[in-house]
Amino acid sequence: MLSHMVIVGGGQAGGQAVETLRRRGHLGPVTLIGDEGLLPYQRPPLSKKFLAGTLARDRLLIRHAEYYAEHSIEMSLGFAATRIDRERQRVEIADGSHVDYDQLLLATGSSARLIKVPGAELAGVHYLRSFADVERLRAELVAGSRCVIVGGGYIGLEAAATCRELQIEVMVLDAADRVMSRVVSPWVSQFYEAEHAKHGVQIRCNAKVSAFVPEAAPKYAGSARVAAVRLDDGSEVRADFVLVAIGVSPNDSLARDAGLACDAGILVDEYCRTSDPRIFAAGDCARHPSIHYGIRVLLESVDNAFEQAQSAALNMMGIATVHDKVPWFWSDQYDLKMIIVGLAQGHDHAVLRGDPATRSFSVCYLKEGELIAVDTVNAAKDQLGARKLIPARARPDPRNLADPAIPLKDC
Ligand SMILES: Cc1cc2nc3c(=O)[nH]c(=O)nc-3n(C[C@H](O)[C@H](O)[C@H](O)COP(=O)(O)OP(=O)(O)OC[C@H]3O[C@@H](n4cnc5c(N)ncnc54)[C@H](O)[C@@H]3O)c2cc1C
């Protein structure tokens, strides 16, 4: 009998999984259930070219509609999967229908973390996770208007750069003492703070938001709009609109309600299998054991969604495939391409490689002498070197790392 493969979630991981199933020869039925009502699409352009209005909508799509029809992939779009009945091997959908599965992949991604302060519900307070979010935000993108971005992570900063391209005044507020503090070294944070300042973005760190303040006299009853952001020191920053970009939370409630093991994400093994052997998970929603680093991780990146979904699809087909990749991640801001290879957590030494003033440099992270991660800014060769050295568990001499004249791959 040919197994029915069902995928819940039509994002990067879901789109990749169905493609892998067909490319690797699965001949049985495949159904993808997505709540967004759109074909699987890429999110990175949502804070970059698509937000700027320079990328057409259909360029977001991972595959065009014809692909799914030609490959007999049943698309159930526009309604969420609401329940997994593990005993009957059935997924229930919000429109009242259901789909029976032999193997199930959860690729439900993550959702923008909501801010819990008074005024969070005011019109003009936005998030940036989906196509629909961009459509709502687009109406606000008027040259000369004032945007306050809450959160100086990569999404907040990419949106800041895009807003500046559109001649919008931008202030970024970050509760930490430097931007992108969760993912990069202080050298990289300082560099990006200076670059944003050059482009006219005001950045305030150690700034904790306590409320969004409505306009004094709303134009229409019940349509109060945000007019300012209040900080916990009592000061206020005027805003025509606000973008909240304070991180994401994994969408694991469907799995949790079905009794699958979860811990801030769906727990999977190295074969992307959950605590139910017929159910797999991949992408932003899955917490997996990183064999290379010896820790459990939940990675929010296209690379991970892509690679893990491929491994999950193969395992669903019975082709045992361990998901064990050194991750990488990119962020585009202005003309700067940052690529982070590996995971820096737990490092005991960091080496600056090159001069940030040249706008091309890297930071190498070591743990007990082993190179575990590299942040690169406009440094493509270092990025390629890092992809070679880190999986090989190289132990480069820190003096060589600090010398940009020595190619990283030869360090
Ligand atoms: C603005 C933005 C910019 C980004 N830029 C970068 C970047 O530059 N580089 C990078 O590496 N990464 C970037 N990312 C992160 C990257 O896009 C994510 O890591 C990736 O999309 C994860 O893929 P996924 O399939 O796991 O989740 P998603 O792409 O979020 O897809 C999950 C899908 O499942 C749906 N879903 C959830 N629950 C249900 C349900 N119960 N029933 C049906 N459907 C459901 C969701 O609505 C969604 O459509 C960015 C993300 C955003 C939002």
Coordinates of C-alpha atoms and ligand atoms in Angstrom, one line a residue, residues 8-14 33-36 43-44 46-48 79-81 107-110 128-129 154-155 158 251 254 282-285 300-303 305 329-331, ligand 1:
V8 CA 0.6 20.5 8.3
G9 CA 2.0 23.9 7.5
G10 CA 2.6 25.5 4.1
G11 CA 5.7 27.5 4.7
Q12 CA 9.4 26.9 3.9
A13 CA 9.6 23.5 5.5
G14 CA 6.2 22.3 4.3
I33 CA -2.7 21.6 4.9
G34 CA -1.9 25.3 5.3
D35 CA -3.9 27.9 7.2
E36 CA -2.7 31.0 5.2
R43 CA 9.4 34.9 4.3
P44 CA 12.9 36.6 4.1
L46 CA 8.9 40.2 3.7
S47 CA 11.3 42.5 5.6
K48 CA 13.5 43.3 2.6
F79 CA -8.0 26.6 7.2
A80 CA -5.9 25.5 10.1
A81 CA -5.5 21.9 11.3
A107 CA 5.8 22.1 9.8
T108 CA 3.8 24.7 11.6
G109 CA 6.6 27.3 12.0
S110 CA 6.5 30.0 14.6
L128 CA 5.9 41.2 10.6
R129 CA 5.6 37.4 10.1
Y154 CA 17.5 41.1 12.6
I155 CA 13.9 41.5 11.5
E158 CA 16.0 44.8 8.3
N251 CA 3.7 26.9 16.9
L254 CA -1.3 21.3 17.9
A282 CA 10.7 20.2 11.0
G283 CA 11.5 23.9 10.8
D284 CA 10.9 26.7 13.2
C285 CA 8.5 24.5 15.3
E300 CA 14.7 29.9 13.1
S301 CA 16.2 30.0 9.7
V302 CA 15.5 29.1 6.1
D303 CA 18.5 26.8 5.9
A305 CA 13.7 24.6 7.6
F329 CA 21.8 32.1 8.6
W330 CA 21.9 35.4 6.7
S331 CA 20.6 38.9 7.1
Ligands
LIG1 C1 10.3 38.9 8.0 C2 11.1 37.7 8.1 C3 12.4 37.7 7.6 C4 13.3 36.6 7.7 N1 14.5 36.7 7.1 C5 15.3 35.6 7.2 C6 16.6 35.6 6.6 O1 17.1 36.6 6.1 N2 17.3 34.5 6.7 C7 16.9 33.3 7.3 O2 17.6 32.3 7.3 N3 15.6 33.3 7.8 C8 14.9 34.4 7.8 N4 13.6 34.3 8.4 C9 13.2 33.1 9.1 C10 12.6 32.1 8.1 O3 11.7 32.7 7.2 C11 11.9 31.0 8.9 O4 12.9 30.4 9.7 C12 11.3 29.9 8.0 O5 10.2 30.5 7.3 C13 10.8 28.7 8.8 O6 10.1 27.9 8.0 P1 8.9 27.0 8.6 O7 8.3 26.3 7.4 O8 9.4 26.2 9.7 O9 7.8 28.0 9.1 P2 6.9 29.1 8.4 O10 7.6 29.6 7.1 O11 6.5 30.0 9.4 O12 5.7 28.2 7.9 C14 4.8 27.6 8.8 C15 3.4 27.7 8.2 O13 2.5 26.8 8.9 C16 1.3 27.5 9.1 N5 0.6 26.9 10.2 C17 0.8 27.0 11.6 N6 -0.1 26.3 12.3 C18 -0.9 25.7 11.4 C19 -2.0 24.8 11.5 N7 -2.5 24.4 12.7 N8 -2.6 24.4 10.4 C20 -2.2 24.8 9.2 N9 -1.1 25.6 9.0 C21 -0.5 26.0 10.1 C22 1.7 28.9 9.3 O14 0.7 29.8 9.1 C23 2.8 29.0 8.2 O15 2.1 29.3 6.9 C24 12.8 35.4 8.3 C25 11.5 35.4 8.8 C26 10.7 36.5 8.7 C27 9.3 36.5 9.3

